Every structure is written in structure tokens, then in C-alpha cells.
Amino acid sequence: MKRYSVEYQQIVLRKLQLSDAERMLEWMNNPEVVQYMKIGQKKHTLDEIYQFIEGAQNDEINKHYAVSDEKGTYLGTVSLKEINREEGLAEYAIALHPDAIGTGAAALATKSILNLAFCRENLKKVFLYVLAENTRAIRFYEKIGWIYMGSERIIFNGKYCEVKWFEMQNGWKVK
């Protein structure tokens, strides 16, 4: 897939739209993109994506946003999942379309979703976990300023794997 030739200086987080479904399906069915994700290598359908987008519109526990360029082109999805308002925490997740990887969109989307988490949602902490073998993602998280909290072995897609936990707390500096 063709990558954008420019590095993004600005992105927009917006509600997911049904018009995003085809580009979302492309990354969800791309083995290189999903190899480290819980969704695994299962082939997804356009109908599943439409259902996901429709369900995301009013979900108060999981906030999924489209990452788009200034023209509105869908670049990926960034999420706050399992929001626990009582404890003030949520899980972060991001997935980009292959042509947006390496363009700076992930860093901008991460900064935007953390700003939203801490300022609009009034969360205290956002965390993520990543497979230890996903070294590219780990380098990215460390570069942004996520703090490594530890690791453990879990069953992931049917096999034991090591995962690393990172967190970002309200008031910490995002790089």
C-alpha cells in the first residue's frame, strides 16, 4: 500500500463515520497491521465494520475516534477503552491504516486522545499493554513519554506471551 509522502503536522479526531468502513476494513484485514492485536488474523467483513461504527456512536464505556487528515480522510482509529469513571482510568489503543504508518499521525493522535482523556473525560490515568515482541510500538510509546510499569505473561491469541504495561498519568508530560 502507498504511504503518504508528507509527515502530518495536524490531524483531527472525529466520530467514526460509515464512510470510514472500507479503509478500516483494509487495516483490519492486513496481517502486518493486526499481527500484534487481539483481533488476530480473522477475516472481517464490511458488515461487521458498519456494526462496530454504529455501536461506537453512543458508547460511553469505549470512546473510539477516527484519526483523519484535514481533508477528512480516515487514517486510523484511536480509542479509550473500558473507561472506569469511578477510578478515573481507561485503556488506550490505536490502529492506523498502512498508508498512514510512519507519517506522524500516531503521535498526533496519541497526544490528542490523552488531552481528551485528561481534560474532557477527567481521567487520572490511561494505560496500555503491548506484546514484548512488538519492538516498534514499544519504541514509539517510550518516545511519546509512556512510562513502563512492568511485564507479565498472559495467554494471547491462544499462546503464552509476554506483555509490557505502560501508563500515562494526568499531569505527566507527553513528548
PDB file of C-alpha atoms in Angstrom:
ATOM      1  CA  MET A   1       0.000   0.000   0.000  1.00  0.00           C
ATOM      2  CA  LYS A   2       1.099   3.518  -0.771  1.00  0.00           C
ATOM      3  CA  ARG A   3       2.237   5.619   2.163  1.00  0.00           C
ATOM      4  CA  TYR A   4       1.617   9.328   2.296  1.00  0.00           C
ATOM      5  CA  SER A   5       4.701  11.226   1.224  1.00  0.00           C
ATOM      6  CA  VAL A   6       4.263  14.022   3.778  1.00  0.00           C
ATOM      7  CA  GLU A   7       4.566  13.907   7.513  1.00  0.00           C
ATOM      8  CA  TYR A   8       1.476  15.168   9.266  1.00  0.00           C
ATOM      9  CA  GLN A   9       1.658  18.401  11.212  1.00  0.00           C
ATOM     10  CA  GLN A  10      -2.013  18.229  12.112  1.00  0.00           C
ATOM     11  CA  ILE A  11      -4.720  15.599  12.396  1.00  0.00           C
ATOM     12  CA  VAL A  12      -8.348  15.677  13.508  1.00  0.00           C
ATOM     13  CA  LEU A  13     -10.055  13.311  15.923  1.00  0.00           C
ATOM     14  CA  ARG A  14     -13.709  12.928  14.980  1.00  0.00           C
ATOM     15  CA  LYS A  15     -16.567  10.473  15.353  1.00  0.00           C
ATOM     16  CA  LEU A  16     -16.264   7.360  13.237  1.00  0.00           C
ATOM     17  CA  GLN A  17     -18.424   7.535  10.111  1.00  0.00           C
ATOM     18  CA  LEU A  18     -19.834   4.789   7.926  1.00  0.00           C
ATOM     19  CA  SER A  19     -17.739   6.233   5.096  1.00  0.00           C
ATOM     20  CA  ASP A  20     -14.620   5.157   7.080  1.00  0.00           C
ATOM     21  CA  ALA A  21     -15.603   1.482   6.877  1.00  0.00           C
ATOM     22  CA  GLU A  22     -13.713   0.488   3.724  1.00  0.00           C
ATOM     23  CA  ARG A  23     -10.392   1.952   4.885  1.00  0.00           C
ATOM     24  CA  MET A  24     -10.956   0.491   8.352  1.00  0.00           C
ATOM     25  CA  LEU A  25     -11.573  -2.923   6.810  1.00  0.00           C
ATOM     26  CA  GLU A  26      -8.286  -2.616   4.876  1.00  0.00           C
ATOM     27  CA  TRP A  27      -6.188  -2.332   8.037  1.00  0.00           C
ATOM     28  CA  MET A  28      -8.269  -4.886   9.943  1.00  0.00           C
ATOM     29  CA  ASN A  29      -7.618  -7.470   7.225  1.00  0.00           C
ATOM     30  CA  ASN A  30      -3.931  -6.592   6.840  1.00  0.00           C
ATOM     31  CA  PRO A  31      -1.803  -9.282   8.583  1.00  0.00           C
ATOM     32  CA  GLU A  32       1.099  -6.878   9.143  1.00  0.00           C
ATOM     33  CA  VAL A  33      -1.113  -4.365  10.933  1.00  0.00           C
ATOM     34  CA  VAL A  34      -3.036  -6.821  13.142  1.00  0.00           C
ATOM     35  CA  GLN A  35      -0.281  -9.328  13.955  1.00  0.00           C
ATOM     36  CA  TYR A  36       0.123  -7.924  17.488  1.00  0.00           C
ATOM     37  CA  MET A  37      -3.569  -7.194  18.164  1.00  0.00           C
ATOM     38  CA  LYS A  38      -6.269  -9.128  19.988  1.00  0.00           C
ATOM     39  CA  ILE A  39      -8.425  -9.145  16.856  1.00  0.00           C
ATOM     40  CA  GLY A  40      -5.947 -11.599  15.344  1.00  0.00           C
ATOM     41  CA  GLN A  41      -5.867 -12.841  11.782  1.00  0.00           C
ATOM     42  CA  LYS A  42      -9.631 -13.405  11.416  1.00  0.00           C
ATOM     43  CA  LYS A  43     -11.076 -12.018   8.175  1.00  0.00           C
ATOM     44  CA  HIS A  44     -13.508  -9.218   8.939  1.00  0.00           C
ATOM     45  CA  THR A  45     -16.444  -8.123   6.797  1.00  0.00           C
ATOM     46  CA  LEU A  46     -17.777  -4.734   5.848  1.00  0.00           C
ATOM     47  CA  ASP A  47     -20.999  -5.529   7.721  1.00  0.00           C
ATOM     48  CA  GLU A  48     -19.002  -6.128  10.925  1.00  0.00           C
ATOM     49  CA  ILE A  49     -17.296  -2.780  10.488  1.00  0.00           C
ATOM     50  CA  TYR A  50     -20.610  -0.996   9.906  1.00  0.00           C
ATOM     51  CA  GLN A  51     -21.969  -2.574  13.110  1.00  0.00           C
ATOM     52  CA  PHE A  52     -18.857  -1.517  15.034  1.00  0.00           C
ATOM     53  CA  ILE A  53     -19.114   2.079  13.792  1.00  0.00           C
ATOM     54  CA  GLU A  54     -22.818   2.279  14.575  1.00  0.00           C
ATOM     55  CA  GLY A  55     -22.249   0.823  18.050  1.00  0.00           C
ATOM     56  CA  ALA A  56     -19.437   3.293  18.724  1.00  0.00           C
ATOM     57  CA  GLN A  57     -21.657   6.333  18.208  1.00  0.00           C
ATOM     58  CA  ASN A  58     -23.176   6.350  21.711  1.00  0.00           C
ATOM     59  CA  ASP A  59     -20.860   4.048  23.654  1.00  0.00           C
ATOM     60  CA  GLU A  60     -19.962   5.670  26.983  1.00  0.00           C
ATOM     61  CA  ILE A  61     -17.570   2.915  28.111  1.00  0.00           C
ATOM     62  CA  ASN A  62     -15.442   2.799  24.944  1.00  0.00           C
ATOM     63  CA  LYS A  63     -14.659   6.004  23.053  1.00  0.00           C
ATOM     64  CA  HIS A  64     -13.445   5.269  19.529  1.00  0.00           C
ATOM     65  CA  TYR A  65     -12.360   8.169  17.314  1.00  0.00           C
ATOM     66  CA  ALA A  66     -11.384   8.354  13.697  1.00  0.00           C
ATOM     67  CA  VAL A  67      -7.971   9.837  13.080  1.00  0.00           C
ATOM     68  CA  SER A  68      -8.296  11.901   9.912  1.00  0.00           C
ATOM     69  CA  ASP A  69      -6.309  14.408   7.927  1.00  0.00           C
ATOM     70  CA  GLU A  70      -7.526  17.943   7.264  1.00  0.00           C
ATOM     71  CA  LYS A  71      -9.476  16.715   4.221  1.00  0.00           C
ATOM     72  CA  GLY A  72     -11.371  14.171   6.345  1.00  0.00           C
ATOM     73  CA  THR A  73      -9.564  11.077   5.034  1.00  0.00           C
ATOM     74  CA  TYR A  74      -9.711   8.278   7.575  1.00  0.00           C
ATOM     75  CA  LEU A  75      -6.186   7.368   8.713  1.00  0.00           C
ATOM     76  CA  GLY A  76      -6.986   5.039  11.614  1.00  0.00           C
ATOM     77  CA  THR A  77      -8.731   4.684  14.949  1.00  0.00           C
ATOM     78  CA  VAL A  78      -7.620   5.772  18.412  1.00  0.00           C
ATOM     79  CA  SER A  79      -9.575   4.698  21.470  1.00  0.00           C
ATOM     80  CA  LEU A  80     -10.119   4.966  25.184  1.00  0.00           C
ATOM     81  CA  LYS A  81     -11.487   1.574  26.180  1.00  0.00           C
ATOM     82  CA  GLU A  82     -13.195   0.273  29.305  1.00  0.00           C
ATOM     83  CA  ILE A  83     -13.438   3.762  30.801  1.00  0.00           C
ATOM     84  CA  ASN A  84     -13.801   3.470  34.562  1.00  0.00           C
ATOM     85  CA  ARG A  85     -15.018   6.847  35.768  1.00  0.00           C
ATOM     86  CA  GLU A  86     -15.045   5.767  39.415  1.00  0.00           C
ATOM     87  CA  GLU A  87     -11.323   5.003  39.361  1.00  0.00           C
ATOM     88  CA  GLY A  88     -10.513   7.562  36.655  1.00  0.00           C
ATOM     89  CA  LEU A  89      -8.789   5.245  34.216  1.00  0.00           C
ATOM     90  CA  ALA A  90      -9.045   3.793  30.730  1.00  0.00           C
ATOM     91  CA  GLU A  91      -7.077   1.673  28.284  1.00  0.00           C
ATOM     92  CA  TYR A  92      -5.536   3.320  25.211  1.00  0.00           C
ATOM     93  CA  ALA A  93      -5.473   1.682  21.786  1.00  0.00           C
ATOM     94  CA  ILE A  94      -4.505   2.842  18.321  1.00  0.00           C
ATOM     95  CA  ALA A  95      -4.512   1.266  14.873  1.00  0.00           C
ATOM     96  CA  LEU A  96      -3.541   3.032  11.668  1.00  0.00           C
ATOM     97  CA  HIS A  97      -4.173   2.299   8.042  1.00  0.00           C
ATOM     98  CA  PRO A  98      -0.915   1.060   6.457  1.00  0.00           C
ATOM     99  CA  ASP A  99      -0.506   4.206   4.350  1.00  0.00           C
ATOM    100  CA  ALA A 100      -0.572   6.378   7.494  1.00  0.00           C
ATOM    101  CA  ILE A 101       2.083   4.446   9.417  1.00  0.00           C
ATOM    102  CA  GLY A 102       5.298   6.425   9.774  1.00  0.00           C
ATOM    103  CA  THR A 103       3.685   9.782   8.923  1.00  0.00           C
ATOM    104  CA  GLY A 104       3.493  11.233  12.430  1.00  0.00           C
ATOM    105  CA  ALA A 105      -0.270  10.655  12.599  1.00  0.00           C
ATOM    106  CA  ALA A 106       0.066   8.209  15.520  1.00  0.00           C
ATOM    107  CA  ALA A 107       1.980  10.696  17.676  1.00  0.00           C
ATOM    108  CA  LEU A 108      -0.517  13.466  16.982  1.00  0.00           C
ATOM    109  CA  ALA A 109      -3.482  11.155  17.597  1.00  0.00           C
ATOM    110  CA  THR A 110      -1.949   9.908  20.852  1.00  0.00           C
ATOM    111  CA  LYS A 111      -1.382  13.433  22.136  1.00  0.00           C
ATOM    112  CA  SER A 112      -4.941  14.361  21.168  1.00  0.00           C
ATOM    113  CA  ILE A 113      -6.583  11.347  22.820  1.00  0.00           C
ATOM    114  CA  LEU A 114      -4.561  11.853  26.014  1.00  0.00           C
ATOM    115  CA  ASN A 115      -5.592  15.504  26.087  1.00  0.00           C
ATOM    116  CA  LEU A 116      -9.201  14.402  25.660  1.00  0.00           C
ATOM    117  CA  ALA A 117      -8.806  11.738  28.379  1.00  0.00           C
ATOM    118  CA  PHE A 118      -7.408  14.124  30.945  1.00  0.00           C
ATOM    119  CA  CYS A 119      -9.239  17.356  30.093  1.00  0.00           C
ATOM    120  CA  ARG A 120     -12.663  16.293  28.819  1.00  0.00           C
ATOM    121  CA  GLU A 121     -13.093  12.872  30.444  1.00  0.00           C
ATOM    122  CA  ASN A 122     -11.296  13.923  33.668  1.00  0.00           C
ATOM    123  CA  LEU A 123      -9.364  10.659  33.885  1.00  0.00           C
ATOM    124  CA  LYS A 124      -6.390  10.240  36.216  1.00  0.00           C
ATOM    125  CA  LYS A 125      -4.562   7.524  34.313  1.00  0.00           C
ATOM    126  CA  VAL A 126      -4.501   5.896  30.871  1.00  0.00           C
ATOM    127  CA  PHE A 127      -2.707   2.607  30.385  1.00  0.00           C
ATOM    128  CA  LEU A 128      -1.798   0.267  27.559  1.00  0.00           C
ATOM    129  CA  TYR A 129      -0.282  -3.130  27.143  1.00  0.00           C
ATOM    130  CA  VAL A 130       1.795  -4.292  24.225  1.00  0.00           C
ATOM    131  CA  LEU A 131       3.361  -7.597  23.270  1.00  0.00           C
ATOM    132  CA  ALA A 132       7.049  -7.558  24.213  1.00  0.00           C
ATOM    133  CA  GLU A 133       7.954  -8.676  20.686  1.00  0.00           C
ATOM    134  CA  ASN A 134       6.314  -5.552  19.193  1.00  0.00           C
ATOM    135  CA  THR A 135       9.505  -3.518  19.466  1.00  0.00           C
ATOM    136  CA  ARG A 136       8.412  -0.827  17.002  1.00  0.00           C
ATOM    137  CA  ALA A 137       5.355   0.013  19.123  1.00  0.00           C
ATOM    138  CA  ILE A 138       7.401  -0.044  22.337  1.00  0.00           C
ATOM    139  CA  ARG A 139       9.919   2.433  20.875  1.00  0.00           C
ATOM    140  CA  PHE A 140       7.003   4.661  19.831  1.00  0.00           C
ATOM    141  CA  TYR A 141       5.367   4.558  23.288  1.00  0.00           C
ATOM    142  CA  GLU A 142       8.644   5.340  25.045  1.00  0.00           C
ATOM    143  CA  LYS A 143       9.356   8.207  22.628  1.00  0.00           C
ATOM    144  CA  ILE A 144       5.928   9.738  23.346  1.00  0.00           C
ATOM    145  CA  GLY A 145       6.560   9.539  27.096  1.00  0.00           C
ATOM    146  CA  TRP A 146       4.595   6.491  28.264  1.00  0.00           C
ATOM    147  CA  ILE A 147       6.131   5.066  31.446  1.00  0.00           C
ATOM    148  CA  TYR A 148       6.968   1.354  31.599  1.00  0.00           C
ATOM    149  CA  MET A 149       5.274  -0.222  34.616  1.00  0.00           C
ATOM    150  CA  GLY A 150       6.198  -3.897  34.293  1.00  0.00           C
ATOM    151  CA  SER A 151       5.520  -7.068  32.371  1.00  0.00           C
ATOM    152  CA  GLU A 152       3.725 -10.360  32.747  1.00  0.00           C
ATOM    153  CA  ARG A 153       2.917 -13.476  30.785  1.00  0.00           C
ATOM    154  CA  ILE A 154      -0.618 -13.881  29.535  1.00  0.00           C
ATOM    155  CA  ILE A 155      -2.467 -16.065  27.075  1.00  0.00           C
ATOM    156  CA  PHE A 156      -2.764 -14.003  23.910  1.00  0.00           C
ATOM    157  CA  ASN A 157      -4.495 -15.389  20.842  1.00  0.00           C
ATOM    158  CA  GLY A 158      -4.149 -18.907  22.246  1.00  0.00           C
ATOM    159  CA  LYS A 159      -0.489 -18.871  23.321  1.00  0.00           C
ATOM    160  CA  TYR A 160       1.584 -17.613  26.250  1.00  0.00           C
ATOM    161  CA  CYS A 161       3.216 -14.274  25.512  1.00  0.00           C
ATOM    162  CA  GLU A 162       4.961 -11.568  27.472  1.00  0.00           C
ATOM    163  CA  VAL A 163       3.190  -8.212  27.564  1.00  0.00           C
ATOM    164  CA  LYS A 164       4.574  -4.913  28.781  1.00  0.00           C
ATOM    165  CA  TRP A 165       2.372  -2.432  30.613  1.00  0.00           C
ATOM    166  CA  PHE A 166       2.757   1.320  30.199  1.00  0.00           C
ATOM    167  CA  GLU A 167       0.834   4.215  31.669  1.00  0.00           C
ATOM    168  CA  MET A 168       0.391   7.941  31.408  1.00  0.00           C
ATOM    169  CA  GLN A 169      -0.995   9.944  34.328  1.00  0.00           C
ATOM    170  CA  ASN A 170      -2.776  13.264  34.239  1.00  0.00           C
ATOM    171  CA  GLY A 171      -0.148  15.982  34.560  1.00  0.00           C
ATOM    172  CA  TRP A 172       2.683  13.959  33.011  1.00  0.00           C
ATOM    173  CA  LYS A 173       4.438  15.468  30.032  1.00  0.00           C
ATOM    174  CA  VAL A 174       3.614  13.972  26.637  1.00  0.00           C
ATOM    175  CA  LYS A 175       6.619  14.444  24.336  1.00  0.00           C
TER     176      LYS A 175
END
